[in-house]
PDB file of C-alpha atoms in Angstrom:
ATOM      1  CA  UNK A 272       6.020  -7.545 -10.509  1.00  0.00           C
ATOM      2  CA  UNK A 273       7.811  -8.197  -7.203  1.00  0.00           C
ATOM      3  CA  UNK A 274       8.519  -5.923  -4.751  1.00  0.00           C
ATOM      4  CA  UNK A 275      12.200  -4.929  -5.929  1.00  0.00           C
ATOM      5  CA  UNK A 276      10.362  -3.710  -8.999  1.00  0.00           C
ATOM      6  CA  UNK A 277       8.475  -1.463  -7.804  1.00  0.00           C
ATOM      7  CA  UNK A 278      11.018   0.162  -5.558  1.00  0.00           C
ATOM      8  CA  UNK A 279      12.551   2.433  -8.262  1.00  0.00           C
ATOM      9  CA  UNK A 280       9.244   3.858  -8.776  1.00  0.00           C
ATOM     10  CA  UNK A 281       9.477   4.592  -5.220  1.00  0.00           C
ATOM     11  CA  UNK A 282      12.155   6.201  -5.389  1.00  0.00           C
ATOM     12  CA  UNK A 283      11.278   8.303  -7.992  1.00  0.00           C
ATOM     13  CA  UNK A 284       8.222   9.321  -6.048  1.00  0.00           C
ATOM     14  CA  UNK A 285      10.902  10.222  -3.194  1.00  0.00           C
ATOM     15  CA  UNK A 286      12.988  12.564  -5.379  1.00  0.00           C
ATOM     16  CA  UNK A 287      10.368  14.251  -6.798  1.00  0.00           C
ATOM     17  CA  UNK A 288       9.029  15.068  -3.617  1.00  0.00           C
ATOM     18  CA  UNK A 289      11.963  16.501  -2.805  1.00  0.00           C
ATOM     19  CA  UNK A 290      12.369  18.328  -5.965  1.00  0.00           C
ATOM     20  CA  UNK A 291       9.520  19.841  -5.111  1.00  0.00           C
ATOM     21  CA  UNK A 292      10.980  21.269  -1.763  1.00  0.00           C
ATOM     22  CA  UNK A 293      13.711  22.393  -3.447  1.00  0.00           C
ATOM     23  CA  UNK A 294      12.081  24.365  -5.990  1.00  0.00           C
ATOM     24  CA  UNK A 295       9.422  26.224  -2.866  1.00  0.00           C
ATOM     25  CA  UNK A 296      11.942  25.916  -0.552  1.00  0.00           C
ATOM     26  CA  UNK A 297      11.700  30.315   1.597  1.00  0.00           C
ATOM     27  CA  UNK A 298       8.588  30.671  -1.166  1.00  0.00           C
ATOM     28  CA  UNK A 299       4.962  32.284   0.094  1.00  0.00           C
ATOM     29  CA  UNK A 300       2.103  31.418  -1.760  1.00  0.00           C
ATOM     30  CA  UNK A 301       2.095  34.503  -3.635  1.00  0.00           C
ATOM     31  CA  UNK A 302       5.568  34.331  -4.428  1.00  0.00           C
ATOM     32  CA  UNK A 303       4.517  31.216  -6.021  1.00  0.00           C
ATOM     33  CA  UNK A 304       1.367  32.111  -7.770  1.00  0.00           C
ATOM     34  CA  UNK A 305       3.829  34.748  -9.771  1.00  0.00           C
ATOM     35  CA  UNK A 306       6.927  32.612 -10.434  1.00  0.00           C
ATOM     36  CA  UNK A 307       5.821  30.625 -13.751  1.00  0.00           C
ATOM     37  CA  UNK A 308       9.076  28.909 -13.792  1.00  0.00           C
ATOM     38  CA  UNK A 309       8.637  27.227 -10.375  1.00  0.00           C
ATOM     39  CA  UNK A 310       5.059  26.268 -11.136  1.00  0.00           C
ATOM     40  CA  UNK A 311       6.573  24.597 -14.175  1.00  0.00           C
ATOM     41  CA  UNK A 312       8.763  22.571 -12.187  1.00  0.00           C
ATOM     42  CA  UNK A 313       6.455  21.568  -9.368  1.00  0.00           C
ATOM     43  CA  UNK A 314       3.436  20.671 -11.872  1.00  0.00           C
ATOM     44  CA  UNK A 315       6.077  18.052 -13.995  1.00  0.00           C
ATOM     45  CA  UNK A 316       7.020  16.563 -10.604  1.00  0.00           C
ATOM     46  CA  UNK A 317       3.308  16.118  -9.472  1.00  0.00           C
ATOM     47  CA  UNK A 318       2.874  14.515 -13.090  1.00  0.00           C
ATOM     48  CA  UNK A 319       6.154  12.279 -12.159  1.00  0.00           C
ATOM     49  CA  UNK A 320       4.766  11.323  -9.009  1.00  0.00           C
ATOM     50  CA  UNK A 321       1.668  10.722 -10.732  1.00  0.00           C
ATOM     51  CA  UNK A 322       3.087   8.340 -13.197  1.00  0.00           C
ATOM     52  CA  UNK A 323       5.439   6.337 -11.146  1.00  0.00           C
ATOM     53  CA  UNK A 324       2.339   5.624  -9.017  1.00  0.00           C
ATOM     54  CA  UNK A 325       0.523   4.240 -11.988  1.00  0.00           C
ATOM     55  CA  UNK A 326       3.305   1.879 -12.446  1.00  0.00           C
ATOM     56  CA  UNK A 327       3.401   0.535  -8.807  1.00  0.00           C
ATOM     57  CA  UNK A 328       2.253  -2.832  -8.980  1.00  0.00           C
ATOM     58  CA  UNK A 329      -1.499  -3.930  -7.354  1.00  0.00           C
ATOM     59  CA  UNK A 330       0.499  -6.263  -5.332  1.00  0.00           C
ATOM     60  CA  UNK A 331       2.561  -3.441  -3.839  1.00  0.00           C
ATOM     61  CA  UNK A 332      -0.271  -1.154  -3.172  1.00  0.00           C
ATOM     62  CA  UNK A 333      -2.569  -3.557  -1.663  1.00  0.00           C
ATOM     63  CA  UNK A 334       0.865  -4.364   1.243  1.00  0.00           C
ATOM     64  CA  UNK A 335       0.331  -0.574   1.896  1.00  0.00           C
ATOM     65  CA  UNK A 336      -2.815   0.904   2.169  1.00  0.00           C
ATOM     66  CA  UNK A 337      -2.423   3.638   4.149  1.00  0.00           C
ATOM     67  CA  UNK A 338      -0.644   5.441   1.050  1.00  0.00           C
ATOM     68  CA  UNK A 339      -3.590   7.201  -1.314  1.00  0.00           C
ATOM     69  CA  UNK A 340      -2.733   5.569  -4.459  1.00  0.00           C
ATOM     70  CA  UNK A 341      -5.738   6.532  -6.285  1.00  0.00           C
ATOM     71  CA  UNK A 342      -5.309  10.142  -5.543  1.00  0.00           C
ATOM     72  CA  UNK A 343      -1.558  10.050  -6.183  1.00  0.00           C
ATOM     73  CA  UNK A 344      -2.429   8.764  -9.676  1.00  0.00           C
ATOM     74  CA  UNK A 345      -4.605  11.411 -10.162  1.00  0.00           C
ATOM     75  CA  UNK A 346      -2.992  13.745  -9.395  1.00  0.00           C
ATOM     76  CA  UNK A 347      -1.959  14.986 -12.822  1.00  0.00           C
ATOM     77  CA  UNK A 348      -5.533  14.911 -13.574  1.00  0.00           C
ATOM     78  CA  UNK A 349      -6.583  17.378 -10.307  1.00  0.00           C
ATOM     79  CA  UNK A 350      -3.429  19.736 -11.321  1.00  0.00           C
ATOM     80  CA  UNK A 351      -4.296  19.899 -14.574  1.00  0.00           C
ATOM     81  CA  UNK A 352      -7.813  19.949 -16.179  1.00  0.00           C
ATOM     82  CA  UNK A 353      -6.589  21.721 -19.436  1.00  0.00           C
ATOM     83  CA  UNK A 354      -4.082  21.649 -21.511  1.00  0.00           C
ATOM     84  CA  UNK A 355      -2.599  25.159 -20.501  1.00  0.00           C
ATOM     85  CA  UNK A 356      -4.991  25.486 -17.198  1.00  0.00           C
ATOM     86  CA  UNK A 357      -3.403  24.731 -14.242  1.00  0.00           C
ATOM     87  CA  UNK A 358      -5.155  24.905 -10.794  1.00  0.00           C
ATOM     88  CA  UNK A 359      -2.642  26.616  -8.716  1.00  0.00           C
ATOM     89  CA  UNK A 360      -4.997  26.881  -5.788  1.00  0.00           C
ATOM     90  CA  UNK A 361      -4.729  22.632  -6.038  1.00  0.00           C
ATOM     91  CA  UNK A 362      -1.035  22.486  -6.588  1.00  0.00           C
ATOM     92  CA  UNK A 363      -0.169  24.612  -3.506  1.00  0.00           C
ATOM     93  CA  UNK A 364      -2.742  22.578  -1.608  1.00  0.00           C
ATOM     94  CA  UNK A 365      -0.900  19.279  -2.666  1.00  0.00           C
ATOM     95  CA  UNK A 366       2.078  21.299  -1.268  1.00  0.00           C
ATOM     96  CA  UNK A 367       0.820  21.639   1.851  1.00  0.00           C
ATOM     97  CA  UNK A 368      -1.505  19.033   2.650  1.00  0.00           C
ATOM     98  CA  UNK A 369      -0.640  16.093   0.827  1.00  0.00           C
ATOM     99  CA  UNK A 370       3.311  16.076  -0.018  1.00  0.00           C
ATOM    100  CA  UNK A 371       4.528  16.087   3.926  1.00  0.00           C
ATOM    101  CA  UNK A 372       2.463  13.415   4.846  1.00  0.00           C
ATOM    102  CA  UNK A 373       3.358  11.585   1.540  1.00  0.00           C
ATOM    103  CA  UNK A 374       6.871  12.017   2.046  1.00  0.00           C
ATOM    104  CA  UNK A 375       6.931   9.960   5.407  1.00  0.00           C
ATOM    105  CA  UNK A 376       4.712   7.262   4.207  1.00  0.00           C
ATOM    106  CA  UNK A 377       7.243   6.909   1.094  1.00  0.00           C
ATOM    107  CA  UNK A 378      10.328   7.158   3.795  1.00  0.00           C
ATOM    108  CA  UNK A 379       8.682   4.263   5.890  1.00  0.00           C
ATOM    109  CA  UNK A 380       8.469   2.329   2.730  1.00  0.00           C
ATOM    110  CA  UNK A 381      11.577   2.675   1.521  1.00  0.00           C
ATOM    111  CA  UNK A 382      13.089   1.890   4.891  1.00  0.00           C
ATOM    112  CA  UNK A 383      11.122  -1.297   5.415  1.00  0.00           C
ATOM    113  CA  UNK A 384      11.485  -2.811   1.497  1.00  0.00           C
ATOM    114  CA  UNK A 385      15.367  -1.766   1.674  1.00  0.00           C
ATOM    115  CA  UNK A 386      15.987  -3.383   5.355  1.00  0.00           C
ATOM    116  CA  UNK A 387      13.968  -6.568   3.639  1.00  0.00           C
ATOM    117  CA  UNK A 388      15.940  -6.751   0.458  1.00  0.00           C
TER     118      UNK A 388
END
């Protein structure tokens, strides 16, 4: 797979991140923990994330490291242990922790592999 392949699954990555932005955008953590129909639509992006990771080439991921791969493709997997069990303690800590710092290592990417192409 060459790098121009991959880049739709980057962008997909990109949009559900900001999905997910959308969708908490002016929301507390309570507020969150009590709207299901938000949770809904953060969890599928996390899974969407999840899966366009798992289609990013080796090749890709090996020209940037810095990006948690592994834990990206996983992340379905930490969100959702059971079927109808989802870790919303995890989810918002994705949120918080991992999606802003995601989003600019995705941005970077995009910028350099679009400037190249």
């Amino acid at each position: 797979m060459t790098n121009h392949e991959d880049l739709p699954y980057i962008q997909h990555i990109r949009d559900a991140i900001r999905y997910i932005e959308n969708f908490i955008k002016g929301l507390t953590k309570d507020k969150f923990f009590k709207d299901k129909l938000r949770q809904s639509a953060v969890v599928r992006q996390l899974e969407i994330i999840g899966e366009a990771t798992k289609n990013v080439s080796t090749k890709f991921r090996d020209k940037y490291l810095e990006v948690e791969w592994r834990k990206m493709a996983g992340t379905r997997d930490r969100v959702s242990h059971a079927y109808f069990d989802v870790n919303l303690e995890i989810v918002w800590s994705i949120i918080e922790d991992d999606l802003p710092k995601l989003k600019k290592q995705i941005k970077k990417i995009l910028e350099k592999e679009l400037k190249n192409n």
